[in-house]
């Protein structure tokens, strides 16, 4: 439920462009894509927090700080229904209140079949407590749905399951970097090349000397430099049964 964040550093923008970025109000849409050989994929989509420029020798560096979902999760609004309310309508209304798209949420709810687990709680009415974001994710927890905000939309999946049943194979010949580590609880930490399917919720199959098995990614940190070919995805994950 924590918002995604990005720090994007741009070298040697003109003074006019630096000032234009620094003077922008927060909330301006920001998108960052990366790729190789003419193909690119979306790394991050969010809203501008602040842009700050600093001198580094003969160069100017403009650091752009942005997030995906922070304002949505902090938003406060009154959402209530006096009579019964359909679960699909409820989550659509709550998503609209926090300013994000429903993504694949309605499909996942439909695939869950019965929603009897929370039916009694909303049959006689509903009121959001603690803000619409807290209410939305609370309902999804009750339904057994893992959800997060990714690129301005809700990404949902049945609890404990990956967003795609086909795992990303990571071994030294397919992009695995360094030595993966697994702690006593089975939590994975590993580094890999920048691979489009390495996103929160993805399944990864690790094949290495220190770790072998399936994990569900829950944290990804991308780092890279356009002056270098060393682009990396540092991932963390929990075991998949």
PDB file of C-alpha atoms in Angstrom:
ATOM      1  CA  UNK A   1       0.000   0.000   0.000  1.00  0.00           C
ATOM      2  CA  UNK A   2       3.071   2.268   0.027  1.00  0.00           C
ATOM      3  CA  UNK A   3       3.256   4.642  -2.968  1.00  0.00           C
ATOM      4  CA  UNK A   4       5.862   4.029  -5.654  1.00  0.00           C
ATOM      5  CA  UNK A   5       8.489   6.762  -5.932  1.00  0.00           C
ATOM      6  CA  UNK A   6      11.092   7.791  -8.490  1.00  0.00           C
ATOM      7  CA  UNK A   7      14.049  10.151  -8.604  1.00  0.00           C
ATOM      8  CA  UNK A   8      14.881  11.088 -12.187  1.00  0.00           C
ATOM      9  CA  UNK A   9      18.094  13.051 -12.765  1.00  0.00           C
ATOM     10  CA  UNK A  10      18.580  14.998 -15.994  1.00  0.00           C
ATOM     11  CA  UNK A  11      21.909  16.564 -16.934  1.00  0.00           C
ATOM     12  CA  UNK A  12      22.450  19.974 -18.500  1.00  0.00           C
ATOM     13  CA  UNK A  13      18.971  21.184 -19.289  1.00  0.00           C
ATOM     14  CA  UNK A  14      18.869  24.768 -20.463  1.00  0.00           C
ATOM     15  CA  UNK A  15      18.222  27.412 -17.828  1.00  0.00           C
ATOM     16  CA  UNK A  16      14.766  27.969 -19.325  1.00  0.00           C
ATOM     17  CA  UNK A  17      13.831  24.297 -19.041  1.00  0.00           C
ATOM     18  CA  UNK A  18      15.273  24.008 -15.521  1.00  0.00           C
ATOM     19  CA  UNK A  19      13.225  26.965 -14.385  1.00  0.00           C
ATOM     20  CA  UNK A  20      10.095  25.674 -16.113  1.00  0.00           C
ATOM     21  CA  UNK A  21      10.373  22.377 -14.211  1.00  0.00           C
ATOM     22  CA  UNK A  22      11.198  24.003 -10.880  1.00  0.00           C
ATOM     23  CA  UNK A  23       8.279  26.418 -11.162  1.00  0.00           C
ATOM     24  CA  UNK A  24       5.729  23.727 -11.976  1.00  0.00           C
ATOM     25  CA  UNK A  25       3.151  22.965  -9.325  1.00  0.00           C
ATOM     26  CA  UNK A  26       3.074  19.428  -8.001  1.00  0.00           C
ATOM     27  CA  UNK A  27       0.721  16.999  -9.695  1.00  0.00           C
ATOM     28  CA  UNK A  28       2.154  17.333 -13.227  1.00  0.00           C
ATOM     29  CA  UNK A  29       2.143  13.875 -14.916  1.00  0.00           C
ATOM     30  CA  UNK A  30       5.586  12.277 -15.317  1.00  0.00           C
ATOM     31  CA  UNK A  31       6.396   9.185 -17.388  1.00  0.00           C
ATOM     32  CA  UNK A  32       9.754   7.423 -17.700  1.00  0.00           C
ATOM     33  CA  UNK A  33      10.417   4.740 -20.306  1.00  0.00           C
ATOM     34  CA  UNK A  34      13.596   2.805 -21.089  1.00  0.00           C
ATOM     35  CA  UNK A  35      14.618   0.198 -23.603  1.00  0.00           C
ATOM     36  CA  UNK A  36      17.187  -1.165 -26.004  1.00  0.00           C
ATOM     37  CA  UNK A  37      17.337  -1.689 -29.748  1.00  0.00           C
ATOM     38  CA  UNK A  38      14.403   0.536 -30.580  1.00  0.00           C
ATOM     39  CA  UNK A  39      12.038  -1.109 -28.087  1.00  0.00           C
ATOM     40  CA  UNK A  40      11.065   0.564 -24.844  1.00  0.00           C
ATOM     41  CA  UNK A  41       8.699  -0.071 -21.948  1.00  0.00           C
ATOM     42  CA  UNK A  42       7.182   2.062 -19.241  1.00  0.00           C
ATOM     43  CA  UNK A  43       9.319   2.103 -16.092  1.00  0.00           C
ATOM     44  CA  UNK A  44       7.371   4.622 -14.079  1.00  0.00           C
ATOM     45  CA  UNK A  45       4.259   6.773 -14.292  1.00  0.00           C
ATOM     46  CA  UNK A  46       3.395   9.226 -11.564  1.00  0.00           C
ATOM     47  CA  UNK A  47       2.938  12.837 -10.538  1.00  0.00           C
ATOM     48  CA  UNK A  48       5.577  15.495  -9.938  1.00  0.00           C
ATOM     49  CA  UNK A  49       6.405  16.297  -6.328  1.00  0.00           C
ATOM     50  CA  UNK A  50       9.258  18.754  -6.849  1.00  0.00           C
ATOM     51  CA  UNK A  51      12.164  19.458  -9.202  1.00  0.00           C
ATOM     52  CA  UNK A  52      15.463  20.797  -7.849  1.00  0.00           C
ATOM     53  CA  UNK A  53      18.614  21.743  -9.767  1.00  0.00           C
ATOM     54  CA  UNK A  54      22.184  21.696  -8.481  1.00  0.00           C
ATOM     55  CA  UNK A  55      25.619  22.486  -9.884  1.00  0.00           C
ATOM     56  CA  UNK A  56      28.097  19.616 -10.260  1.00  0.00           C
ATOM     57  CA  UNK A  57      31.348  20.994 -11.572  1.00  0.00           C
ATOM     58  CA  UNK A  58      30.682  22.308 -15.057  1.00  0.00           C
ATOM     59  CA  UNK A  59      27.322  20.523 -15.244  1.00  0.00           C
ATOM     60  CA  UNK A  60      23.803  21.182 -14.010  1.00  0.00           C
ATOM     61  CA  UNK A  61      21.796  18.264 -12.624  1.00  0.00           C
ATOM     62  CA  UNK A  62      18.021  18.564 -12.306  1.00  0.00           C
ATOM     63  CA  UNK A  63      16.554  16.020  -9.891  1.00  0.00           C
ATOM     64  CA  UNK A  64      12.870  15.293 -10.456  1.00  0.00           C
ATOM     65  CA  UNK A  65      11.081  13.678  -7.527  1.00  0.00           C
ATOM     66  CA  UNK A  66       7.798  11.967  -8.297  1.00  0.00           C
ATOM     67  CA  UNK A  67       5.402   9.411  -6.845  1.00  0.00           C
ATOM     68  CA  UNK A  68       2.596   7.116  -7.954  1.00  0.00           C
ATOM     69  CA  UNK A  69      -0.329   6.949  -5.552  1.00  0.00           C
ATOM     70  CA  UNK A  70       0.795   9.052  -2.585  1.00  0.00           C
ATOM     71  CA  UNK A  71      -1.887  11.701  -3.000  1.00  0.00           C
ATOM     72  CA  UNK A  72      -4.484   9.016  -3.719  1.00  0.00           C
ATOM     73  CA  UNK A  73      -3.769   7.186  -0.473  1.00  0.00           C
ATOM     74  CA  UNK A  74      -3.815  10.427   1.539  1.00  0.00           C
ATOM     75  CA  UNK A  75      -7.029  11.759   0.004  1.00  0.00           C
ATOM     76  CA  UNK A  76     -10.005  12.255   2.306  1.00  0.00           C
ATOM     77  CA  UNK A  77     -13.615  12.243   1.170  1.00  0.00           C
ATOM     78  CA  UNK A  78     -16.983  11.184   2.535  1.00  0.00           C
ATOM     79  CA  UNK A  79     -18.318   8.076   0.786  1.00  0.00           C
ATOM     80  CA  UNK A  80     -21.487   6.520   2.166  1.00  0.00           C
ATOM     81  CA  UNK A  81     -24.559   4.563   1.077  1.00  0.00           C
ATOM     82  CA  UNK A  82     -27.776   4.339   3.069  1.00  0.00           C
ATOM     83  CA  UNK A  83     -28.986   1.120   1.458  1.00  0.00           C
ATOM     84  CA  UNK A  84     -27.231  -1.933   0.120  1.00  0.00           C
ATOM     85  CA  UNK A  85     -24.533  -1.447  -2.491  1.00  0.00           C
ATOM     86  CA  UNK A  86     -23.048  -3.722  -5.146  1.00  0.00           C
ATOM     87  CA  UNK A  87     -19.382  -4.521  -4.476  1.00  0.00           C
ATOM     88  CA  UNK A  88     -18.298  -3.678  -8.024  1.00  0.00           C
ATOM     89  CA  UNK A  89     -19.991  -0.272  -7.860  1.00  0.00           C
ATOM     90  CA  UNK A  90     -18.486   0.366  -4.441  1.00  0.00           C
ATOM     91  CA  UNK A  91     -14.888  -0.254  -5.520  1.00  0.00           C
ATOM     92  CA  UNK A  92     -15.412   1.809  -8.688  1.00  0.00           C
ATOM     93  CA  UNK A  93     -16.727   4.734  -6.634  1.00  0.00           C
ATOM     94  CA  UNK A  94     -13.879   4.473  -4.123  1.00  0.00           C
ATOM     95  CA  UNK A  95     -11.290   4.284  -6.911  1.00  0.00           C
ATOM     96  CA  UNK A  96     -12.791   7.408  -8.478  1.00  0.00           C
ATOM     97  CA  UNK A  97     -12.671   9.227  -5.133  1.00  0.00           C
ATOM     98  CA  UNK A  98      -8.926   8.618  -4.782  1.00  0.00           C
ATOM     99  CA  UNK A  99      -8.303   9.523  -8.419  1.00  0.00           C
ATOM    100  CA  UNK A 100      -7.043   6.228  -9.859  1.00  0.00           C
ATOM    101  CA  UNK A 101      -8.311   3.862 -12.526  1.00  0.00           C
ATOM    102  CA  UNK A 102      -9.879   0.526 -11.577  1.00  0.00           C
ATOM    103  CA  UNK A 103      -7.355  -1.368 -13.729  1.00  0.00           C
ATOM    104  CA  UNK A 104      -8.059  -5.101 -13.667  1.00  0.00           C
ATOM    105  CA  UNK A 105      -9.915  -4.946 -10.336  1.00  0.00           C
ATOM    106  CA  UNK A 106     -13.411  -5.721 -11.632  1.00  0.00           C
ATOM    107  CA  UNK A 107     -12.129  -8.767 -13.508  1.00  0.00           C
ATOM    108  CA  UNK A 108     -10.435 -10.112 -10.379  1.00  0.00           C
ATOM    109  CA  UNK A 109     -13.549  -9.526  -8.254  1.00  0.00           C
ATOM    110  CA  UNK A 110     -15.655 -11.361 -10.835  1.00  0.00           C
ATOM    111  CA  UNK A 111     -13.195 -14.260 -10.881  1.00  0.00           C
ATOM    112  CA  UNK A 112     -13.537 -14.590  -7.107  1.00  0.00           C
ATOM    113  CA  UNK A 113     -17.175 -15.625  -7.591  1.00  0.00           C
ATOM    114  CA  UNK A 114     -19.128 -15.208  -4.356  1.00  0.00           C
ATOM    115  CA  UNK A 115     -18.530 -12.082  -2.277  1.00  0.00           C
ATOM    116  CA  UNK A 116     -20.488 -13.405   0.685  1.00  0.00           C
ATOM    117  CA  UNK A 117     -17.547 -12.627   2.972  1.00  0.00           C
ATOM    118  CA  UNK A 118     -18.422  -8.929   2.955  1.00  0.00           C
ATOM    119  CA  UNK A 119     -22.011  -9.068   1.717  1.00  0.00           C
ATOM    120  CA  UNK A 120     -23.470  -8.668   5.184  1.00  0.00           C
ATOM    121  CA  UNK A 121     -21.221  -5.717   5.920  1.00  0.00           C
ATOM    122  CA  UNK A 122     -22.627  -3.635   3.053  1.00  0.00           C
ATOM    123  CA  UNK A 123     -26.181  -4.943   2.757  1.00  0.00           C
ATOM    124  CA  UNK A 124     -27.484  -2.329   5.171  1.00  0.00           C
ATOM    125  CA  UNK A 125     -25.321   0.527   3.965  1.00  0.00           C
ATOM    126  CA  UNK A 126     -21.669   1.565   3.881  1.00  0.00           C
ATOM    127  CA  UNK A 127     -19.556   4.498   5.086  1.00  0.00           C
ATOM    128  CA  UNK A 128     -15.852   4.945   4.387  1.00  0.00           C
ATOM    129  CA  UNK A 129     -13.828   5.318   7.567  1.00  0.00           C
ATOM    130  CA  UNK A 130     -10.308   6.717   7.520  1.00  0.00           C
ATOM    131  CA  UNK A 131     -10.569   7.843   3.919  1.00  0.00           C
ATOM    132  CA  UNK A 132     -11.670   6.154   0.672  1.00  0.00           C
ATOM    133  CA  UNK A 133      -8.231   4.620   0.064  1.00  0.00           C
ATOM    134  CA  UNK A 134      -8.213   2.849   3.419  1.00  0.00           C
ATOM    135  CA  UNK A 135     -11.794   1.701   2.821  1.00  0.00           C
ATOM    136  CA  UNK A 136     -10.996   0.376  -0.667  1.00  0.00           C
ATOM    137  CA  UNK A 137      -7.970  -1.654   0.380  1.00  0.00           C
ATOM    138  CA  UNK A 138      -9.790  -2.886   3.493  1.00  0.00           C
ATOM    139  CA  UNK A 139     -12.609  -4.295   1.342  1.00  0.00           C
ATOM    140  CA  UNK A 140     -10.113  -5.943  -0.991  1.00  0.00           C
ATOM    141  CA  UNK A 141      -8.304  -7.531   1.952  1.00  0.00           C
ATOM    142  CA  UNK A 142     -11.639  -8.960   3.109  1.00  0.00           C
ATOM    143  CA  UNK A 143     -12.194 -10.370  -0.362  1.00  0.00           C
ATOM    144  CA  UNK A 144      -8.786 -12.052  -0.388  1.00  0.00           C
ATOM    145  CA  UNK A 145      -7.410  -9.716  -3.057  1.00  0.00           C
ATOM    146  CA  UNK A 146      -3.901  -8.253  -3.055  1.00  0.00           C
ATOM    147  CA  UNK A 147      -3.915  -4.803  -4.640  1.00  0.00           C
ATOM    148  CA  UNK A 148      -1.640  -1.835  -5.172  1.00  0.00           C
ATOM    149  CA  UNK A 149      -1.500   1.317  -7.273  1.00  0.00           C
ATOM    150  CA  UNK A 150       0.696   0.846 -10.352  1.00  0.00           C
ATOM    151  CA  UNK A 151       1.011   3.553 -13.024  1.00  0.00           C
ATOM    152  CA  UNK A 152      -2.111   5.334 -11.806  1.00  0.00           C
ATOM    153  CA  UNK A 153      -4.373   2.262 -11.784  1.00  0.00           C
ATOM    154  CA  UNK A 154      -5.328  -0.489  -9.366  1.00  0.00           C
ATOM    155  CA  UNK A 155      -3.403  -3.702  -9.959  1.00  0.00           C
ATOM    156  CA  UNK A 156      -5.227  -6.615  -8.342  1.00  0.00           C
ATOM    157  CA  UNK A 157      -4.640 -10.336  -7.980  1.00  0.00           C
ATOM    158  CA  UNK A 158      -5.967 -13.144  -5.786  1.00  0.00           C
ATOM    159  CA  UNK A 159      -4.097 -13.111  -2.487  1.00  0.00           C
ATOM    160  CA  UNK A 160      -0.729 -14.807  -2.697  1.00  0.00           C
ATOM    161  CA  UNK A 161      -0.885 -15.252  -6.489  1.00  0.00           C
ATOM    162  CA  UNK A 162       1.293 -13.558  -9.141  1.00  0.00           C
ATOM    163  CA  UNK A 163      -0.131 -11.246 -11.788  1.00  0.00           C
ATOM    164  CA  UNK A 164       1.062 -13.678 -14.486  1.00  0.00           C
ATOM    165  CA  UNK A 165       1.321 -17.445 -13.891  1.00  0.00           C
ATOM    166  CA  UNK A 166       4.295 -17.626 -16.277  1.00  0.00           C
ATOM    167  CA  UNK A 167       7.381 -16.839 -14.222  1.00  0.00           C
ATOM    168  CA  UNK A 168      10.345 -14.758 -15.376  1.00  0.00           C
ATOM    169  CA  UNK A 169      13.318 -17.142 -15.497  1.00  0.00           C
ATOM    170  CA  UNK A 170      16.374 -15.599 -13.855  1.00  0.00           C
ATOM    171  CA  UNK A 171      19.720 -17.341 -14.057  1.00  0.00           C
ATOM    172  CA  UNK A 172      23.186 -16.047 -14.993  1.00  0.00           C
ATOM    173  CA  UNK A 173      22.517 -16.573 -18.706  1.00  0.00           C
ATOM    174  CA  UNK A 174      19.113 -14.815 -18.703  1.00  0.00           C
ATOM    175  CA  UNK A 175      19.891 -11.626 -16.777  1.00  0.00           C
ATOM    176  CA  UNK A 176      20.531 -12.616 -13.150  1.00  0.00           C
ATOM    177  CA  UNK A 177      23.286 -10.470 -11.631  1.00  0.00           C
ATOM    178  CA  UNK A 178      25.431 -11.324  -8.645  1.00  0.00           C
ATOM    179  CA  UNK A 179      24.358 -13.739  -5.923  1.00  0.00           C
ATOM    180  CA  UNK A 180      20.719 -13.931  -4.766  1.00  0.00           C
ATOM    181  CA  UNK A 181      20.100 -14.071  -1.014  1.00  0.00           C
ATOM    182  CA  UNK A 182      17.252 -15.801   0.839  1.00  0.00           C
ATOM    183  CA  UNK A 183      16.648 -15.150   4.530  1.00  0.00           C
ATOM    184  CA  UNK A 184      15.336 -17.590   7.156  1.00  0.00           C
ATOM    185  CA  UNK A 185      11.735 -16.670   6.305  1.00  0.00           C
ATOM    186  CA  UNK A 186      12.313 -17.417   2.643  1.00  0.00           C
ATOM    187  CA  UNK A 187      12.358 -13.775   1.517  1.00  0.00           C
ATOM    188  CA  UNK A 188      14.390 -13.191  -1.639  1.00  0.00           C
ATOM    189  CA  UNK A 189      16.741 -10.365  -2.567  1.00  0.00           C
ATOM    190  CA  UNK A 190      18.268 -10.438  -6.050  1.00  0.00           C
ATOM    191  CA  UNK A 191      19.508  -8.222  -8.867  1.00  0.00           C
ATOM    192  CA  UNK A 192      18.841  -8.623 -12.575  1.00  0.00           C
ATOM    193  CA  UNK A 193      19.067  -6.863 -15.878  1.00  0.00           C
ATOM    194  CA  UNK A 194      16.245  -4.527 -16.805  1.00  0.00           C
ATOM    195  CA  UNK A 195      13.544  -6.930 -17.991  1.00  0.00           C
ATOM    196  CA  UNK A 196      10.060  -5.569 -18.896  1.00  0.00           C
ATOM    197  CA  UNK A 197       8.155  -8.252 -16.929  1.00  0.00           C
ATOM    198  CA  UNK A 198      10.061  -7.605 -13.683  1.00  0.00           C
ATOM    199  CA  UNK A 199       7.331  -5.589 -11.982  1.00  0.00           C
ATOM    200  CA  UNK A 200       5.572  -5.777  -8.604  1.00  0.00           C
ATOM    201  CA  UNK A 201       3.408  -8.876  -8.520  1.00  0.00           C
ATOM    202  CA  UNK A 202       5.437 -10.840 -11.091  1.00  0.00           C
ATOM    203  CA  UNK A 203       6.521 -14.424 -10.502  1.00  0.00           C
ATOM    204  CA  UNK A 204      10.246 -15.152 -10.813  1.00  0.00           C
ATOM    205  CA  UNK A 205      11.991 -18.474 -11.057  1.00  0.00           C
ATOM    206  CA  UNK A 206      15.535 -18.260  -9.695  1.00  0.00           C
ATOM    207  CA  UNK A 207      18.165 -20.763 -10.755  1.00  0.00           C
ATOM    208  CA  UNK A 208      21.508 -20.164  -9.047  1.00  0.00           C
ATOM    209  CA  UNK A 209      24.010 -21.704  -6.671  1.00  0.00           C
ATOM    210  CA  UNK A 210      22.506 -19.912  -3.646  1.00  0.00           C
ATOM    211  CA  UNK A 211      18.791 -19.909  -4.502  1.00  0.00           C
ATOM    212  CA  UNK A 212      16.418 -22.067  -6.491  1.00  0.00           C
ATOM    213  CA  UNK A 213      12.646 -21.786  -6.598  1.00  0.00           C
ATOM    214  CA  UNK A 214       9.661 -19.545  -7.270  1.00  0.00           C
ATOM    215  CA  UNK A 215       9.010 -16.167  -5.651  1.00  0.00           C
ATOM    216  CA  UNK A 216       6.427 -13.389  -6.043  1.00  0.00           C
ATOM    217  CA  UNK A 217       8.045  -9.979  -6.458  1.00  0.00           C
ATOM    218  CA  UNK A 218       6.718  -7.334  -4.069  1.00  0.00           C
ATOM    219  CA  UNK A 219       9.463  -4.679  -4.356  1.00  0.00           C
ATOM    220  CA  UNK A 220      11.370  -3.544  -7.446  1.00  0.00           C
ATOM    221  CA  UNK A 221      13.963  -0.752  -7.572  1.00  0.00           C
ATOM    222  CA  UNK A 222      15.172   0.287 -11.029  1.00  0.00           C
ATOM    223  CA  UNK A 223      18.500   2.071 -11.472  1.00  0.00           C
ATOM    224  CA  UNK A 224      20.232   3.138 -14.650  1.00  0.00           C
ATOM    225  CA  UNK A 225      22.196   5.794 -16.486  1.00  0.00           C
ATOM    226  CA  UNK A 226      21.753   6.769 -20.138  1.00  0.00           C
ATOM    227  CA  UNK A 227      25.546   7.189 -20.326  1.00  0.00           C
ATOM    228  CA  UNK A 228      25.979   3.521 -19.397  1.00  0.00           C
ATOM    229  CA  UNK A 229      24.608   0.085 -20.276  1.00  0.00           C
ATOM    230  CA  UNK A 230      24.379  -0.891 -16.600  1.00  0.00           C
ATOM    231  CA  UNK A 231      20.622  -0.829 -15.988  1.00  0.00           C
ATOM    232  CA  UNK A 232      19.510  -2.930 -13.035  1.00  0.00           C
ATOM    233  CA  UNK A 233      16.318  -4.137 -11.361  1.00  0.00           C
ATOM    234  CA  UNK A 234      16.834  -4.943  -7.676  1.00  0.00           C
ATOM    235  CA  UNK A 235      13.980  -7.167  -6.560  1.00  0.00           C
ATOM    236  CA  UNK A 236      12.583  -8.533  -3.311  1.00  0.00           C
ATOM    237  CA  UNK A 237       9.976 -11.241  -3.057  1.00  0.00           C
ATOM    238  CA  UNK A 238       8.109 -13.827  -1.021  1.00  0.00           C
ATOM    239  CA  UNK A 239       8.004 -17.579  -1.736  1.00  0.00           C
ATOM    240  CA  UNK A 240       5.322 -18.924  -4.058  1.00  0.00           C
ATOM    241  CA  UNK A 241       3.794 -22.225  -3.039  1.00  0.00           C
TER     242      UNK A 241
END
